[in-house]
mmCIF file of C-alpha atoms in Angstrom:
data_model
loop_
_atom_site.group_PDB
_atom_site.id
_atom_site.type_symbol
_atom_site.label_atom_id
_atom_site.label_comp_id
_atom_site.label_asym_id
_atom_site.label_seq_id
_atom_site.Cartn_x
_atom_site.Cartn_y
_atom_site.Cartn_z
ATOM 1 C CA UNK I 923 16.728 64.046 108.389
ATOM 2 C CA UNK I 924 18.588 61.910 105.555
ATOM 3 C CA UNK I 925 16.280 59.080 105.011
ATOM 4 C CA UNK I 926 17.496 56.750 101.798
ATOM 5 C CA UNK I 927 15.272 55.148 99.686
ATOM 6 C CA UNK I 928 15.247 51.119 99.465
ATOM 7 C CA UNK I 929 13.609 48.790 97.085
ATOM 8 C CA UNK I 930 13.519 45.008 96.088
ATOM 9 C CA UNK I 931 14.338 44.647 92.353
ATOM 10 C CA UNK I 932 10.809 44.855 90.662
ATOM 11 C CA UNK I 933 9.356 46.239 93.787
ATOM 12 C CA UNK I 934 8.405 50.067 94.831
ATOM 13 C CA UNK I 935 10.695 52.541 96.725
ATOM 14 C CA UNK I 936 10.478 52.552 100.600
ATOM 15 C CA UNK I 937 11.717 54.805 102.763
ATOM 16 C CA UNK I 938 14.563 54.018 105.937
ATOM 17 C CA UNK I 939 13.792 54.743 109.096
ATOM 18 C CA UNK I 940 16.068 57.098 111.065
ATOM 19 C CA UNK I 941 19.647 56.550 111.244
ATOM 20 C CA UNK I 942 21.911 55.518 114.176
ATOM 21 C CA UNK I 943 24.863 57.922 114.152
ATOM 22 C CA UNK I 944 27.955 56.615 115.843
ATOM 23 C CA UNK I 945 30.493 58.998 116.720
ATOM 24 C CA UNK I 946 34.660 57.649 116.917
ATOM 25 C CA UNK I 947 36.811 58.453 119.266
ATOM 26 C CA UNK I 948 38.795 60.068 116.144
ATOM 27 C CA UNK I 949 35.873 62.082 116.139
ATOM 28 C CA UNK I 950 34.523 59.762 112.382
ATOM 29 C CA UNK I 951 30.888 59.994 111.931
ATOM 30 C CA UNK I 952 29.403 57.021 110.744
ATOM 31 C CA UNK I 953 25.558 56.600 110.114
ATOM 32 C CA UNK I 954 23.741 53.273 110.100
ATOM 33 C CA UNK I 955 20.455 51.926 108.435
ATOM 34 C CA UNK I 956 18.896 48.995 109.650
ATOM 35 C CA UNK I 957 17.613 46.616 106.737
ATOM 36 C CA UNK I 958 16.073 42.969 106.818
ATOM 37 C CA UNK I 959 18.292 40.331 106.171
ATOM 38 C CA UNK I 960 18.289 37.716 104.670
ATOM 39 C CA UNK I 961 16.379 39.124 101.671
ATOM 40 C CA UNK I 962 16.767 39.245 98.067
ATOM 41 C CA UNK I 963 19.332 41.899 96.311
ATOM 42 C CA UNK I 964 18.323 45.522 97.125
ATOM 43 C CA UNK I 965 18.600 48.907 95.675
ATOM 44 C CA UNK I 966 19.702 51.672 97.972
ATOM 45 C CA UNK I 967 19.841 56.220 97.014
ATOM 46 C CA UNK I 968 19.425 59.118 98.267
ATOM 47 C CA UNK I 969 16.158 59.674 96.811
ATOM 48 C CA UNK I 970 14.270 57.515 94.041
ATOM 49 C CA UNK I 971 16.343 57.512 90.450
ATOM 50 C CA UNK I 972 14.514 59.086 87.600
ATOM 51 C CA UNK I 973 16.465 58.205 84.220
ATOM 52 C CA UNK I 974 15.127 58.131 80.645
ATOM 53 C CA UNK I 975 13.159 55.241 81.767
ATOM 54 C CA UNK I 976 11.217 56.755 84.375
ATOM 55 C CA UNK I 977 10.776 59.895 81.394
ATOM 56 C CA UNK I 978 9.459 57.421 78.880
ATOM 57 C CA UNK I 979 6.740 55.464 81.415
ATOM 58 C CA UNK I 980 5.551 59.245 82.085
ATOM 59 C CA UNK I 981 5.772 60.088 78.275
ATOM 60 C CA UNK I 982 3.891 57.059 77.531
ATOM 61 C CA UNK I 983 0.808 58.140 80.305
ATOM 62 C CA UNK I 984 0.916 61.161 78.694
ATOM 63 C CA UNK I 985 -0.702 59.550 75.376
ATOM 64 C CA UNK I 986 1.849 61.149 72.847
ATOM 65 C CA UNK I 987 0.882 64.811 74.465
ATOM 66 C CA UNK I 988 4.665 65.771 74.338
ATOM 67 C CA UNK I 989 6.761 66.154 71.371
ATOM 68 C CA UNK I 990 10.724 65.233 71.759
ATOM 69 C CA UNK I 991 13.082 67.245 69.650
ATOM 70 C CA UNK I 992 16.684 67.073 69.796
ATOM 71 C CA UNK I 993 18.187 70.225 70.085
ATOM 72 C CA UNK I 994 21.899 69.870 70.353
ATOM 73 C CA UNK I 995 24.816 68.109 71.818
ATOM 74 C CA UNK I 996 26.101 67.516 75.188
ATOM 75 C CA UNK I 997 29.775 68.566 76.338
ATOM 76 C CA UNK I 998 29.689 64.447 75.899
ATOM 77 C CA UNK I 999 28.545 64.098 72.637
ATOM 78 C CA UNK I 1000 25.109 62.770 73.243
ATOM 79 C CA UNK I 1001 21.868 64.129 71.963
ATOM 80 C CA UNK I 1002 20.349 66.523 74.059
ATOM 81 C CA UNK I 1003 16.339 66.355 73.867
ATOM 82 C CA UNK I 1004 13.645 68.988 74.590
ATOM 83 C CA UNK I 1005 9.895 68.315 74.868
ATOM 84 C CA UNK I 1006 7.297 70.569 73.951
ATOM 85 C CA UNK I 1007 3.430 70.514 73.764
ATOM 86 C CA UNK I 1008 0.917 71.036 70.164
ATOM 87 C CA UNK I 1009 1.248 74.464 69.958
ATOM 88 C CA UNK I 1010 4.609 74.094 69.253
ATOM 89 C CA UNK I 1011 2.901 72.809 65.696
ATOM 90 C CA UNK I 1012 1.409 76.570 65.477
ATOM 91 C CA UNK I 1013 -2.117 77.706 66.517
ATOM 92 C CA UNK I 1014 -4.075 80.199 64.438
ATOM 93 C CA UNK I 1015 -6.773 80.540 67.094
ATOM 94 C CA UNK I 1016 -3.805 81.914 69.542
ATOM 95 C CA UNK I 1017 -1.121 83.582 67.535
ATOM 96 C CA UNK I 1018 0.625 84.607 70.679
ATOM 97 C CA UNK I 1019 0.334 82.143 73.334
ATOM 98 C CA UNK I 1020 2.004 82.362 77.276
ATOM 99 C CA UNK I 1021 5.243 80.954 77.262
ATOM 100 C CA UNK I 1022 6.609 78.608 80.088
ATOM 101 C CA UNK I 1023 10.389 77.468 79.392
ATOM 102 C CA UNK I 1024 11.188 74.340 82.366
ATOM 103 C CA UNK I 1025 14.695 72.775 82.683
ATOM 104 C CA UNK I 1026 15.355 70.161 85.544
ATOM 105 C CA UNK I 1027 18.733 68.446 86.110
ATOM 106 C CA UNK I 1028 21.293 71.055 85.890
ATOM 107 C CA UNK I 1029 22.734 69.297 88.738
ATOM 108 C CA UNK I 1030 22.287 65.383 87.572
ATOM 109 C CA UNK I 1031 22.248 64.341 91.186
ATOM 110 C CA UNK I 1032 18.856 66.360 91.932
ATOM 111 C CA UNK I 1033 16.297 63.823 91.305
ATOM 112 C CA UNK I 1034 13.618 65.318 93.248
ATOM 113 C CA UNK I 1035 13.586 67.962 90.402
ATOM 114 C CA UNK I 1036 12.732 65.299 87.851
ATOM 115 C CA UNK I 1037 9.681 63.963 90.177
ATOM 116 C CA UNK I 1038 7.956 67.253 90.003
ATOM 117 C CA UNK I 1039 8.694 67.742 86.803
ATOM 118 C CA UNK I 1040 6.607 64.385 86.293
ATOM 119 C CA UNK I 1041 3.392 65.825 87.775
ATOM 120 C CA UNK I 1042 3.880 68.928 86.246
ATOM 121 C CA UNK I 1043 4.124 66.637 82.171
ATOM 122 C CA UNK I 1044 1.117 64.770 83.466
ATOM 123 C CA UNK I 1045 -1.093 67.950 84.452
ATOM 124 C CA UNK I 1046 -0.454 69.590 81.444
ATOM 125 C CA UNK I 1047 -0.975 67.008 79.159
ATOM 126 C CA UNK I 1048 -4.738 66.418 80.958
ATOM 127 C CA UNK I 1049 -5.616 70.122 80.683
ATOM 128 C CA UNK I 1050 -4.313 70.618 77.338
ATOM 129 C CA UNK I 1051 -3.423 74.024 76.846
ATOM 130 C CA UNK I 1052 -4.196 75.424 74.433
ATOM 131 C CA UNK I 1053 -2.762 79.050 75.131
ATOM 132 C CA UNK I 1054 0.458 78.138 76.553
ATOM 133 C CA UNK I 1055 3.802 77.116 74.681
ATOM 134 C CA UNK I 1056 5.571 74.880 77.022
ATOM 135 C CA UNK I 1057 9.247 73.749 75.891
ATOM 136 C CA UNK I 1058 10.936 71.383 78.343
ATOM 137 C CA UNK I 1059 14.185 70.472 79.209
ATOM 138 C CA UNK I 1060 14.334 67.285 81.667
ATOM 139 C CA UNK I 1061 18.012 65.883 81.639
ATOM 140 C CA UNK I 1062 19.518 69.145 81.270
ATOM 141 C CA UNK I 1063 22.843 68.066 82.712
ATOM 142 C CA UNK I 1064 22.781 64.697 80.895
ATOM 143 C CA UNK I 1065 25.962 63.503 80.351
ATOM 144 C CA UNK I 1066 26.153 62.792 84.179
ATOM 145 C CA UNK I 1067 22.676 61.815 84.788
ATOM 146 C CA UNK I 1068 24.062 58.734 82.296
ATOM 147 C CA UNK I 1069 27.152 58.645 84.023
ATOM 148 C CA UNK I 1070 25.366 58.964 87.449
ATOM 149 C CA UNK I 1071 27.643 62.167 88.681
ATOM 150 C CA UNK I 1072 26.072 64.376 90.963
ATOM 151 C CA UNK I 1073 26.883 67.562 88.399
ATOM 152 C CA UNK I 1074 26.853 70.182 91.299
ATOM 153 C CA UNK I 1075 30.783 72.406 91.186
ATOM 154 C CA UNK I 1076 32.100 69.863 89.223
ATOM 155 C CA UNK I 1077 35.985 70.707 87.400
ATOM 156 C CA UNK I 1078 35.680 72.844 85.041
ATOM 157 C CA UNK I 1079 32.127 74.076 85.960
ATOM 158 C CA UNK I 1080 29.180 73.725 87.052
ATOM 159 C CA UNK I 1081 26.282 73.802 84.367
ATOM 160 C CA UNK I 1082 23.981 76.133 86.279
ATOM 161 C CA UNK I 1083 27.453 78.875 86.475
ATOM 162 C CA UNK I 1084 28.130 78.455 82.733
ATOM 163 C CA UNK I 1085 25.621 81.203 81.193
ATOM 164 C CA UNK I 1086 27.545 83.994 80.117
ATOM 165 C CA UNK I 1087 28.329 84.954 76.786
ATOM 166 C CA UNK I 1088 30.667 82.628 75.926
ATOM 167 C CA UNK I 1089 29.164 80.195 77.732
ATOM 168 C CA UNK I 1090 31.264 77.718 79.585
ATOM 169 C CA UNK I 1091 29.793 74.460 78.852
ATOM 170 C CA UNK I 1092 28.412 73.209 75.564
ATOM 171 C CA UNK I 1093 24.732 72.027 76.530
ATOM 172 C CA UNK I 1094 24.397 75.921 78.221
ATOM 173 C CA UNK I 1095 25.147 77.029 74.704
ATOM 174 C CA UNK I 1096 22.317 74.969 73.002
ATOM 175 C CA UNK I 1097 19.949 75.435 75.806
ATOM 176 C CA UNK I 1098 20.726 79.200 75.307
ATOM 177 C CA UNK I 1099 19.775 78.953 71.954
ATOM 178 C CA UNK I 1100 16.457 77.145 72.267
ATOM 179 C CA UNK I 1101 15.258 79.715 74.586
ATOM 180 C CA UNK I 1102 16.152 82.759 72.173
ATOM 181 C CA UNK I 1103 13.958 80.085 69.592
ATOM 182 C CA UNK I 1104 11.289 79.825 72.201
ATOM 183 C CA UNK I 1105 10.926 83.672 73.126
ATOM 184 C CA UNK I 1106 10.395 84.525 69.552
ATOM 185 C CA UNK I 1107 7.430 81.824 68.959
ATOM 186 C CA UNK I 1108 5.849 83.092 72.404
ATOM 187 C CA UNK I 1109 4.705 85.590 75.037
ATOM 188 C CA UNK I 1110 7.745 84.829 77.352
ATOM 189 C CA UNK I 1111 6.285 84.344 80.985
ATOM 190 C CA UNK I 1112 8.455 82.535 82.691
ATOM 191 C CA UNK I 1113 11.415 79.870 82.828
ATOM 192 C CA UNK I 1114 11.766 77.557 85.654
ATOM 193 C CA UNK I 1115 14.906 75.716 86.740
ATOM 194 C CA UNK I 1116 14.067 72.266 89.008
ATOM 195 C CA UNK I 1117 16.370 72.038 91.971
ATOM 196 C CA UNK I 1118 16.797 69.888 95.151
ATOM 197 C CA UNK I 1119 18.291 72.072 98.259
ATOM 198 C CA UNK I 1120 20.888 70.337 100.812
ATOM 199 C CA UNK I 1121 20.181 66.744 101.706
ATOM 200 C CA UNK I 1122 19.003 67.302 105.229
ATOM 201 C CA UNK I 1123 16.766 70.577 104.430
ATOM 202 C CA UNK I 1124 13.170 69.651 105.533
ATOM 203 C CA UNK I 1125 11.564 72.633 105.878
ATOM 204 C CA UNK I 1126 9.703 72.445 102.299
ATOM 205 C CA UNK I 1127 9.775 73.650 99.301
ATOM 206 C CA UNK I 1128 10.860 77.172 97.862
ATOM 207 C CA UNK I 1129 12.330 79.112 95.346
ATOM 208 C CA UNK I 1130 15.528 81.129 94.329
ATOM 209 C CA UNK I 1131 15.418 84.431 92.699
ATOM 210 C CA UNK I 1132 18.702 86.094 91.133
ATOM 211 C CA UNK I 1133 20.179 88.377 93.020
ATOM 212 C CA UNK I 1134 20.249 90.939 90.934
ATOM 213 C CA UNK I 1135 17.225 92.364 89.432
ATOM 214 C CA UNK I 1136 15.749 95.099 88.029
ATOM 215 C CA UNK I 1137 12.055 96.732 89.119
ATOM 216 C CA UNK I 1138 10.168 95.186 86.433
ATOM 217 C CA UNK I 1139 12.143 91.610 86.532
ATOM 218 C CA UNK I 1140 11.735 91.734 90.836
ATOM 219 C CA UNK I 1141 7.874 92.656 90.101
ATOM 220 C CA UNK I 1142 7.411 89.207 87.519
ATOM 221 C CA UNK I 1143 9.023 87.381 89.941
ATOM 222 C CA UNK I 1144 7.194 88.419 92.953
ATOM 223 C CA UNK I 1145 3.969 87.755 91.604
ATOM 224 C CA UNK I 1146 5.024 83.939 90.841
ATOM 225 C CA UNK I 1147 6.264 83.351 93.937
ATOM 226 C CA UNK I 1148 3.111 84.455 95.321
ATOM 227 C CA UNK I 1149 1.085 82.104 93.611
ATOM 228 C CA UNK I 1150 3.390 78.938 94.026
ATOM 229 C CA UNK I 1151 3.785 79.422 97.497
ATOM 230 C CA UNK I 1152 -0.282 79.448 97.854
ATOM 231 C CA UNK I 1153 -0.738 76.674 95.381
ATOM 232 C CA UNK I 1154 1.315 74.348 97.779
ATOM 233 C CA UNK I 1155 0.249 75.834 100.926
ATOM 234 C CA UNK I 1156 1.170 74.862 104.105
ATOM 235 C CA UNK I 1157 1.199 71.218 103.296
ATOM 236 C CA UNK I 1158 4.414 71.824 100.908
ATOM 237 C CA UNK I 1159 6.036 75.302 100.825
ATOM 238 C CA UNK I 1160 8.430 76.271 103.267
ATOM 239 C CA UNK I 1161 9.035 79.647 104.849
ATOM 240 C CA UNK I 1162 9.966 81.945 103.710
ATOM 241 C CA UNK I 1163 9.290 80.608 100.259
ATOM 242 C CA UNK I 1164 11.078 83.591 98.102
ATOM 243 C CA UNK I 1165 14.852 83.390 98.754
ATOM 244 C CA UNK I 1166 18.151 84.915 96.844
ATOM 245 C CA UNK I 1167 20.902 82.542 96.368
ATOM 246 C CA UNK I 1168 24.200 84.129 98.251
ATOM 247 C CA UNK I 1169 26.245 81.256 99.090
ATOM 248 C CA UNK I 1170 29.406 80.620 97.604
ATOM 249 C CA UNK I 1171 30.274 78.871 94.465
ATOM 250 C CA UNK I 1172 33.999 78.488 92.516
ATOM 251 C CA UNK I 1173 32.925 80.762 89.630
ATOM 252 C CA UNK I 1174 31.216 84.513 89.421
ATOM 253 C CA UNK I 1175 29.710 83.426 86.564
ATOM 254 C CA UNK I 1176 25.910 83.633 85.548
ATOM 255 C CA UNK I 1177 23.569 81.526 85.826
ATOM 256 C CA UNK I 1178 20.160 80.540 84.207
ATOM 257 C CA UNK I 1179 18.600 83.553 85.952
ATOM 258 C CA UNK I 1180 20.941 85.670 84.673
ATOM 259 C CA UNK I 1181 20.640 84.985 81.359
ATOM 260 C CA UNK I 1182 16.597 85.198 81.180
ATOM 261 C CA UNK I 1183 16.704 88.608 82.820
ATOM 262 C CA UNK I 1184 19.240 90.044 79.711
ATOM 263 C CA UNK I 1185 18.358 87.777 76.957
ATOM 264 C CA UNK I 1186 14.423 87.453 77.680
ATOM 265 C CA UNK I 1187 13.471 89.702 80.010
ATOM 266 C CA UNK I 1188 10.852 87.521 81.759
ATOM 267 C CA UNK I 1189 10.238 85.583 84.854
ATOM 268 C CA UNK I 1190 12.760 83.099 86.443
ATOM 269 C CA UNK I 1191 12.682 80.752 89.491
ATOM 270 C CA UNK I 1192 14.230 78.517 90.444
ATOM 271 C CA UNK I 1193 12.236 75.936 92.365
ATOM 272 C CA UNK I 1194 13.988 73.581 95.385
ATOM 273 C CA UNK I 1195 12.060 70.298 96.622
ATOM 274 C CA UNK I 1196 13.545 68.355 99.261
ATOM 275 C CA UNK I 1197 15.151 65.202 99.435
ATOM 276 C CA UNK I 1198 14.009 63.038 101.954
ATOM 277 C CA UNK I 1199 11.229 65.004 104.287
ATOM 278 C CA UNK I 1200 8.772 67.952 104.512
ATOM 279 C CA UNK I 1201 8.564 68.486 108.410
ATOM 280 C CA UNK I 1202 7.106 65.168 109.185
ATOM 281 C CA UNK I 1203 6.263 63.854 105.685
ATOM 282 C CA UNK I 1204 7.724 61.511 103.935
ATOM 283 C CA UNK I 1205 8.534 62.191 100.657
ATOM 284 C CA UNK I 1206 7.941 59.546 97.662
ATOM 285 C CA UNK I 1207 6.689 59.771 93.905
ATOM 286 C CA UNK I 1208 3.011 60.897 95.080
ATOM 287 C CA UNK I 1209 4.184 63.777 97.362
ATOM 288 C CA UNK I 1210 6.728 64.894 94.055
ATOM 289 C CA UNK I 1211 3.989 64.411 91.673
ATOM 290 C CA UNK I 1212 1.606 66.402 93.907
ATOM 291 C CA UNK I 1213 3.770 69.280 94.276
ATOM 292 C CA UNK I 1214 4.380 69.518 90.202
ATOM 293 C CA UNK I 1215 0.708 69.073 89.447
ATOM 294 C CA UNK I 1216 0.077 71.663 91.878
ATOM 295 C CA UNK I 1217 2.521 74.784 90.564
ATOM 296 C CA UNK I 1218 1.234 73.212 86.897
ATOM 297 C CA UNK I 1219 -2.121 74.002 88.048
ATOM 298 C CA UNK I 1220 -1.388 77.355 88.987
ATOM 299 C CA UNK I 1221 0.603 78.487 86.131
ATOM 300 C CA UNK I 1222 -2.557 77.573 84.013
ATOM 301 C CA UNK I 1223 -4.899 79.075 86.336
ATOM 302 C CA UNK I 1224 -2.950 82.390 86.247
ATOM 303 C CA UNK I 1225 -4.094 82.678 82.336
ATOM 304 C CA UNK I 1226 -6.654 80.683 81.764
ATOM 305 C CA UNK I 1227 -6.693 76.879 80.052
ATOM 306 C CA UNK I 1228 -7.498 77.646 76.781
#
């Protein structure tokens, strides 16, 4: 199910066919791509890069919709922005707008994140909101999306297990703060965190809840994951598409879930998108677009537009 994407410089990304997987007598697994050759330098990943680049072509079709604010430093030292849409300016017609709060790239290796998180800039800046403040994260983790690291349990943590109080990485600290900024200029609805599951998952997109909830916080949830999973319908979502992350990790610590549910007291998902494949389809920039216009959509449906 791991199909890399390939591309000639200047040239879109393709996907590779199937692999042939060679097993040694040592008992080595090796797989193997086939490619054309002889033919000009190529590109070669997991899934198609998205870097500040790819953010400022999508800015740019956005026709100055978002605003970019820096909000901090990274554990690195670099500039950490945030984008948010015109009612961030203040509204008098809607004193108390919805609020939506999206990171993607807590794990800098998770670029399928970043795709839907293209759709999703692109469908709100043609609706244009006017109800809704909508503060975005995209490089979260952004020291190693520069550095291309993957960022998942990395020494000494992983971003999305640094939340507690201290938190254990710097950018959790000013992302932390932005949402306690957020919260108080908004109706908090609901935060969502942009994942990508295990490299050979293909059974379609879902969504992680925290574990540990209480009545009202399970309720919130609930009724997001309800509409998401009909907004991509069979086409996209896998199933089940509600799921609590159990598996193991090198630190008890919290996580962005966590944090919401005791600092906010809203909504929180986080949402996975595969890799390579949904079933039998393909996945490229129109498939990740689709699915972040589509849970866009539906977040602004829930309320209204305007």
């Amino acid at each position: 199910a791991i199909r890399p994407v390939v591309r000639e410089r200047g040239k879109a990304w393709s996907r590779l066919k199937p692999p042939e997987a060679r097993i040694d007598s040592d008992g080595l697994q090796t797989l193997f791509w086939s490619v054309p050759y002889p033919i000009e330098p190529q590109e070669f990943a997991l899934c198609m890069p998205y870097g500040s680049e790819e953010l400022a072509t999508s800015l740019e079709h956005c026709k100055g919709y978002w605003t970019s604010r820096d909000i901090g430093l990274t554990q690195g030292g670099k500039t950490l922005p945030r984008l948010s849409n015109p009612i961030f300016k203040g509204c008098d017609a809607c004193p108390n707008p919805h609020g939506l709060y999206i990171l993607a790239r807590q794990h800098a290796g998770e670029t399928p994140g970043s795709w839907v998180l293209d759709g999703m800039l692109e469908a709100f800046s043609r609706a244009k909101p006017v109800n809704w403040c909508v503060w975005i994260v995209p490089f979260a983790n952004l020291d190693d999306v520069v550095g291309g690291a993957y960022g998942k349990d990395p020494f000494p943590h992983d971003l999305n297990r640094a939340w507690g109080d201290p938190p254990m990485r710097h950018e959790t600290l000013v992302m932390r703060r932005d949402i306690q900024r957020w919260a108080q200029r908004c109706k908090p609805e609901l935060v969502l965190d942009l994942h990508a599951p295990g490299a050979s998952e293909t059974d379609g997109v879902y969504a992680f809840t925290t574990a540990t909830t209480t009545p009202e916080f399970d309720k919130a949830n609930q009724a997001w994951l309800n509409l998401f999973a009909q907004a991509l319908g069979p086409e996209f979502a896998a199933e089940p598409f509600g799921r609590t992350g159990n598996y193991p990790s090198r630190w008890p610590l919290p996580r962005l879930g966590d944090f919401v549910r005791d600092a906010v007291g809203c909504a929180s998902l986080s949402i996975e998108t595969p890799y390579c494949m949904i079933r039998d389809t393909m996945l490229l920039q129109k498939q990740y677009r689709e699915i972040g216009q589509r849970i866009a959509r539906a977040i602004l449906t829930r309320w209204g537009r305007s």
